[in-house]
PDB file of C-alpha atoms in Angstrom:
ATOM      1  CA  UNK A   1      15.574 -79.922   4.440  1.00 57.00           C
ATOM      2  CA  UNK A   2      17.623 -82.528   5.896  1.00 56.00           C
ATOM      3  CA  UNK A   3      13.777 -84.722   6.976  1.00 52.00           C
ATOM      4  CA  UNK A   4      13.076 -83.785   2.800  1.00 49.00           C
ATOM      5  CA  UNK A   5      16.429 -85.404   1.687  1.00 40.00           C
ATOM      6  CA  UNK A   6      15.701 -88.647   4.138  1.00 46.00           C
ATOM      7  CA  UNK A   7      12.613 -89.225   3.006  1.00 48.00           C
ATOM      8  CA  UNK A   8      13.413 -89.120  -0.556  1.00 42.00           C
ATOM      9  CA  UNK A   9      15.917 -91.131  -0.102  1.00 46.00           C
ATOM     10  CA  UNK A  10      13.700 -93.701   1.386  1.00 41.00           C
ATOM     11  CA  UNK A  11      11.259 -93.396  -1.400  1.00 45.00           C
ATOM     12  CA  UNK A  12      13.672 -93.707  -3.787  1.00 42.00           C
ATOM     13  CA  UNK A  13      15.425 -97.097  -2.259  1.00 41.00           C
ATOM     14  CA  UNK A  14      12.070 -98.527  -1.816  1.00 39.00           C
ATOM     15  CA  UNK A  15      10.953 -97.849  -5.625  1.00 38.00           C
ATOM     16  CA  UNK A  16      13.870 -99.086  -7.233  1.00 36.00           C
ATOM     17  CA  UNK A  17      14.096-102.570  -4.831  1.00 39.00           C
ATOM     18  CA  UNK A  18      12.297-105.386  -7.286  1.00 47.00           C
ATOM     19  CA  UNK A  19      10.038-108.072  -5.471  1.00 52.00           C
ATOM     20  CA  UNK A  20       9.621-111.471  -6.713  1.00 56.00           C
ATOM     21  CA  UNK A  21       7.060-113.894  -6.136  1.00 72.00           C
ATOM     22  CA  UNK A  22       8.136-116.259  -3.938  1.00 93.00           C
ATOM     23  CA  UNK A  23       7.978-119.837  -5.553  1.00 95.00           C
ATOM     24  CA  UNK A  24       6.468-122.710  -3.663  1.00 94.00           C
ATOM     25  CA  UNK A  25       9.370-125.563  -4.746  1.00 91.00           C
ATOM     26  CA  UNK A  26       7.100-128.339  -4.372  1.00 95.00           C
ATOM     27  CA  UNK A  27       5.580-127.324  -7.583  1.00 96.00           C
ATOM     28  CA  UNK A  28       8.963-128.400  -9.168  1.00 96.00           C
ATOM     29  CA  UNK A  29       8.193-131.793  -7.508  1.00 95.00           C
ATOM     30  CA  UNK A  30       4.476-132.006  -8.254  1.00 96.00           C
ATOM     31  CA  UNK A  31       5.435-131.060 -12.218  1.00 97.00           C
ATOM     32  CA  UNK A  32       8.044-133.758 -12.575  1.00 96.00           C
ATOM     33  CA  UNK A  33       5.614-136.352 -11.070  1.00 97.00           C
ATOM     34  CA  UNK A  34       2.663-135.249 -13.376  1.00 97.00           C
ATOM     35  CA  UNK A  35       4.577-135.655 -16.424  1.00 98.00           C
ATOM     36  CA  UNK A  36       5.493-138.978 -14.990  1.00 97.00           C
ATOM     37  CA  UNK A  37       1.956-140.169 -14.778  1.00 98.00           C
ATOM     38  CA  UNK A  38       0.973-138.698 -18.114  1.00 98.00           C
ATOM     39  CA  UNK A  39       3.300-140.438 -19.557  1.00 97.00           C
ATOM     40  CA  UNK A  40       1.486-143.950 -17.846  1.00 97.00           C
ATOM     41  CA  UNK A  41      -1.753-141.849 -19.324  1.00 97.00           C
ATOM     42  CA  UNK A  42      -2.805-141.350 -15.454  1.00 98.00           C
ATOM     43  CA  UNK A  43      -4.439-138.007 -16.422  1.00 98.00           C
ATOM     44  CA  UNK A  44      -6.625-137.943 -13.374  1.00 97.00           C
ATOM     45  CA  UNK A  45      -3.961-138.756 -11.146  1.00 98.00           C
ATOM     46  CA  UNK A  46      -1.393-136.050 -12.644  1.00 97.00           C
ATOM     47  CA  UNK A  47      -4.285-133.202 -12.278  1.00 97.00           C
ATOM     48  CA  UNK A  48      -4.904-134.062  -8.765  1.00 96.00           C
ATOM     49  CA  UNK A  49      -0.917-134.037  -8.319  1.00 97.00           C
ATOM     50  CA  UNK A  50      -0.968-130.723  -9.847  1.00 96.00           C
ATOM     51  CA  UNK A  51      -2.408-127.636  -7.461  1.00 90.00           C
ATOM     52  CA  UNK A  52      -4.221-125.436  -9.907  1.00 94.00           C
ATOM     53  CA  UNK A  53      -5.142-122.444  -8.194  1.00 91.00           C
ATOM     54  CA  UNK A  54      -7.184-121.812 -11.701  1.00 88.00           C
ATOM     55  CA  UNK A  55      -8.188-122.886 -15.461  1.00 89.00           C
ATOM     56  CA  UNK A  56      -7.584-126.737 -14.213  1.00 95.00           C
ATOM     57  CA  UNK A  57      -8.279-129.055 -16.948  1.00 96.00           C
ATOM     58  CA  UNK A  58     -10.528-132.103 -17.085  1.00 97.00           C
ATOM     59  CA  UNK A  59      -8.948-135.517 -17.707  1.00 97.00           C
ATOM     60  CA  UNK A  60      -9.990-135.880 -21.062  1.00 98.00           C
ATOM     61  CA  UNK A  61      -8.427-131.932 -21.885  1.00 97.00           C
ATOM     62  CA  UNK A  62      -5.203-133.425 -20.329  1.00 98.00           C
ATOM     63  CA  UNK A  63      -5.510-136.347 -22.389  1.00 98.00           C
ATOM     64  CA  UNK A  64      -5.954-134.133 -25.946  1.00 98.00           C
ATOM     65  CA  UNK A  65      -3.607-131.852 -24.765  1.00 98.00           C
ATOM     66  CA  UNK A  66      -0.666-134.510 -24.154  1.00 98.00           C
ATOM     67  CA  UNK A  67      -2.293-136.174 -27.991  1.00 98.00           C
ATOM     68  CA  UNK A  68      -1.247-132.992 -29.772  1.00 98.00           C
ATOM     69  CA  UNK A  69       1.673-131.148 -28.004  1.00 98.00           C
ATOM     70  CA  UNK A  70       3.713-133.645 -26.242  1.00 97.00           C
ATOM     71  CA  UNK A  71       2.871-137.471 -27.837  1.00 97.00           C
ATOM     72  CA  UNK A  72       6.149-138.692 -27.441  1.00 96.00           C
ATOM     73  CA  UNK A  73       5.867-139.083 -23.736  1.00 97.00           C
ATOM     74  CA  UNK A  74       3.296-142.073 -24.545  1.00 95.00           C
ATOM     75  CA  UNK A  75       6.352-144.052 -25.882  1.00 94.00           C
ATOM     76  CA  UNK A  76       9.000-143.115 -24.179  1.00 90.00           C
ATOM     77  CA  UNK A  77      10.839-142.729 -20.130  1.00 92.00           C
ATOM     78  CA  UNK A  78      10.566-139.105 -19.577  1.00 96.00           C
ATOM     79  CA  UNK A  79      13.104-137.770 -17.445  1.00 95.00           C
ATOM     80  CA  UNK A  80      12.785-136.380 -14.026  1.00 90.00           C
ATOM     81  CA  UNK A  81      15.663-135.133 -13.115  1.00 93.00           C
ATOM     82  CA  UNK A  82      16.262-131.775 -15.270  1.00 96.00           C
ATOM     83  CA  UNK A  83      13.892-128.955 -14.185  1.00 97.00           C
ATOM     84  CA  UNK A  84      14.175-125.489 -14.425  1.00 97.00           C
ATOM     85  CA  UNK A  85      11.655-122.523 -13.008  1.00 97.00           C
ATOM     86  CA  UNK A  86      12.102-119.022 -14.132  1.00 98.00           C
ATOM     87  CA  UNK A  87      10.066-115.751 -13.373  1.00 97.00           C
ATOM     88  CA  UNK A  88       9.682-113.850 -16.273  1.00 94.00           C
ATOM     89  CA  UNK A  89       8.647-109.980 -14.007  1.00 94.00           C
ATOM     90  CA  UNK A  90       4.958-111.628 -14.354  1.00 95.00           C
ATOM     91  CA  UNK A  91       4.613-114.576 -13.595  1.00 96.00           C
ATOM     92  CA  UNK A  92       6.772-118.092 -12.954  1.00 98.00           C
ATOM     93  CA  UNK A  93       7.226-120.559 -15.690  1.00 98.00           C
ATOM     94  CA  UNK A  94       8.208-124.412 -14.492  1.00 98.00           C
ATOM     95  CA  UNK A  95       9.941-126.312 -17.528  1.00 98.00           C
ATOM     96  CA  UNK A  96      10.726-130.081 -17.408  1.00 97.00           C
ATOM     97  CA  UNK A  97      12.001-131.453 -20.348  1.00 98.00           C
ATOM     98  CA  UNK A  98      10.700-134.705 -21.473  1.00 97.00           C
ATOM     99  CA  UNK A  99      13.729-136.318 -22.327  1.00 95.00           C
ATOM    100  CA  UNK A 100      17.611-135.633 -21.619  1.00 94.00           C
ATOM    101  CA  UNK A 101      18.017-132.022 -23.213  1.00 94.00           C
ATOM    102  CA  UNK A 102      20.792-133.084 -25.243  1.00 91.00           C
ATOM    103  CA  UNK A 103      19.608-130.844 -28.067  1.00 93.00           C
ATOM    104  CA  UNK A 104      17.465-128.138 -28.721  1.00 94.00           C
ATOM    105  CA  UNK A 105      14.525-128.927 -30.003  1.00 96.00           C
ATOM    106  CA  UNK A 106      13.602-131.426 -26.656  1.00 97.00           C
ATOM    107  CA  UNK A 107       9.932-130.871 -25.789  1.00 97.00           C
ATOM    108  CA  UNK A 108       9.499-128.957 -22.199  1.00 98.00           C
ATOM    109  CA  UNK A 109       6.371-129.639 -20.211  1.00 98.00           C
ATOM    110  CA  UNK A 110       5.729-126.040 -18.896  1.00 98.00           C
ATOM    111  CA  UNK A 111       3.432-125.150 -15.848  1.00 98.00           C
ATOM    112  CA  UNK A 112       2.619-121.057 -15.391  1.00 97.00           C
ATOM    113  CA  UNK A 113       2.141-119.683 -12.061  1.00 97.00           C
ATOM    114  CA  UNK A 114       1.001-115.941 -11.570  1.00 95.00           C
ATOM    115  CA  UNK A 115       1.648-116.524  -7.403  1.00 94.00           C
ATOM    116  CA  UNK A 116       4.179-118.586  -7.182  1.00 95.00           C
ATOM    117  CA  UNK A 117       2.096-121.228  -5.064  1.00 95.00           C
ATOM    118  CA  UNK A 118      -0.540-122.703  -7.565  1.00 95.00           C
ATOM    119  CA  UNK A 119      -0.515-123.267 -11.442  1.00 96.00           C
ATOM    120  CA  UNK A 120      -2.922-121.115 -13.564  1.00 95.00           C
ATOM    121  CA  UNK A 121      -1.622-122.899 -16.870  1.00 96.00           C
ATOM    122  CA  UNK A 122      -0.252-125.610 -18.730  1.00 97.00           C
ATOM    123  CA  UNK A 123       1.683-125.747 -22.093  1.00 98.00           C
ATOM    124  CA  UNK A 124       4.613-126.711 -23.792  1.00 98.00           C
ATOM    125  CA  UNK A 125       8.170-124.952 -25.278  1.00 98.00           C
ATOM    126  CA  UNK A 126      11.249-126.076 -26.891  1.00 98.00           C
ATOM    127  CA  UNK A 127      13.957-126.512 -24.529  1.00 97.00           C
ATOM    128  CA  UNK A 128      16.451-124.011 -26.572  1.00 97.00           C
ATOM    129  CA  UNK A 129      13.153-121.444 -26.203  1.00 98.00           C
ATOM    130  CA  UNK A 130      13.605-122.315 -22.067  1.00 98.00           C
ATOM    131  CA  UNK A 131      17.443-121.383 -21.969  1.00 97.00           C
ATOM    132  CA  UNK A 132      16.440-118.161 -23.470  1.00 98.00           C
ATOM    133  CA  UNK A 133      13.686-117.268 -20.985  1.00 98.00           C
ATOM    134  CA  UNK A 134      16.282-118.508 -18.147  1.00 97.00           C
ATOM    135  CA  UNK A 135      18.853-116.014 -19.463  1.00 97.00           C
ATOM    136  CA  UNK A 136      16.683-113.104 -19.736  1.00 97.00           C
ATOM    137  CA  UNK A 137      14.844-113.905 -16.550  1.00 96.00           C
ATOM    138  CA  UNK A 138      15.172-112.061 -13.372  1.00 88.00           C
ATOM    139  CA  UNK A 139      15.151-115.284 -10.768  1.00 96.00           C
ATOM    140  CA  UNK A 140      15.872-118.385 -11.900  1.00 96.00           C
ATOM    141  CA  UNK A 141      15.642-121.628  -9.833  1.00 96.00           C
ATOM    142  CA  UNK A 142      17.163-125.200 -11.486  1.00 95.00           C
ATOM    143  CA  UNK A 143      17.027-128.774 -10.415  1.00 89.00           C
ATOM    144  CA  UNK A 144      19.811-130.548 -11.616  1.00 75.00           C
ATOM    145  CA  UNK A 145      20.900-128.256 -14.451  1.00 67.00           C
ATOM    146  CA  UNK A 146      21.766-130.217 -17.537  1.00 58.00           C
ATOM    147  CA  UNK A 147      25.415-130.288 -18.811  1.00 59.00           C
ATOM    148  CA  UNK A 148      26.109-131.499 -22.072  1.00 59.00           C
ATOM    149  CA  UNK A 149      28.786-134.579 -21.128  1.00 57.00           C
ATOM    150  CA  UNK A 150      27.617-135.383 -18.200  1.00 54.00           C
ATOM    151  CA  UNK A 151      26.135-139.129 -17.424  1.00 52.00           C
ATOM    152  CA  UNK A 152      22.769-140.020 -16.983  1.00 50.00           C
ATOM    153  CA  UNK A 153      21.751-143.484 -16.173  1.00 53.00           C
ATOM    154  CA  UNK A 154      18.557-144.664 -17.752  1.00 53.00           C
ATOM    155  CA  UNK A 155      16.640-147.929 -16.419  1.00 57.00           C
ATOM    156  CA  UNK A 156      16.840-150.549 -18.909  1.00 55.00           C
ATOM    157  CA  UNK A 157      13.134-151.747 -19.807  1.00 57.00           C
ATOM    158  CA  UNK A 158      14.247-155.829 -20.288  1.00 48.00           C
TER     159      UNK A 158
END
């Protein structure tokens, strides 16, 4: 009875314990450098940056893509700093705003990875849609979480 009780126990512990997938932070990294080049229109260069394990877009894809969901990086510094990843119980969503997210409605480049090491998608949210992932999600990792008041230095283009 006592070997029963054990074992059960066991079962129990080791049904209830959630596993995450693990997330390789140099994807963080890679997606903030991407969304840098894009914004320079290296499309080639950002896909190679990228490590797309599948569904990896052609230059030109990147190119229309960037045309009709994020256009605003073509005239503007994107910021690098702000990054958030979050794992959603399926898979790992990387979100880099474009700009300071100083309000809601900021564009998010966003990167999906089922594994945690290589991207299997590419697409874009609105950064108040982000914090809501992030607070439902069960593992959240930031880089440089934005606070509203705090001082970022921008490099003047003269």
């Amino acid at each position: 009875m006592r070997k029963i009780l054990i074992i059960l126990t066991v079962i129990l512990t080791l049904a209830t314990t959630t596993v995450y997938a693990q997330l390789d932070s140099q994807l963080i990294s890679d997606a903030k450098q991407a969304l840098t080049l894009m914004s320079y229109g290296e499309y080639k260069k950002a896909i190679r940056t990228l490590n797309f394990s599948s569904n990896e877009p052609t230059a030109s894809e990147l190119s229309q893509f960037v045309d009709e969901n994020m256009p605003q990086i073509l005239d503007l510094d994107v910021q690098s700093t702000v990054a958030v990843a979050y794992y959603d119980g399926t898979r790992w969503l990387i979100c880099i705003p474009v700009e300071q997210p100083s309000y809601d409605s900021v564009t998010a480049f966003v990167l999906r990875s089922r594994n945690g090491t290589g991207i299997n998608g590419i697409g874009t949210m609105l950064w108040y849609e982000v914090l809501d992932g992030v607070a439902q999600a069960e593992q959240v990792i930031w880089q440089d979480e934005y606070h509203q008041g705090d001082i970022y230095f921008v490099a003047d283009e003269r």
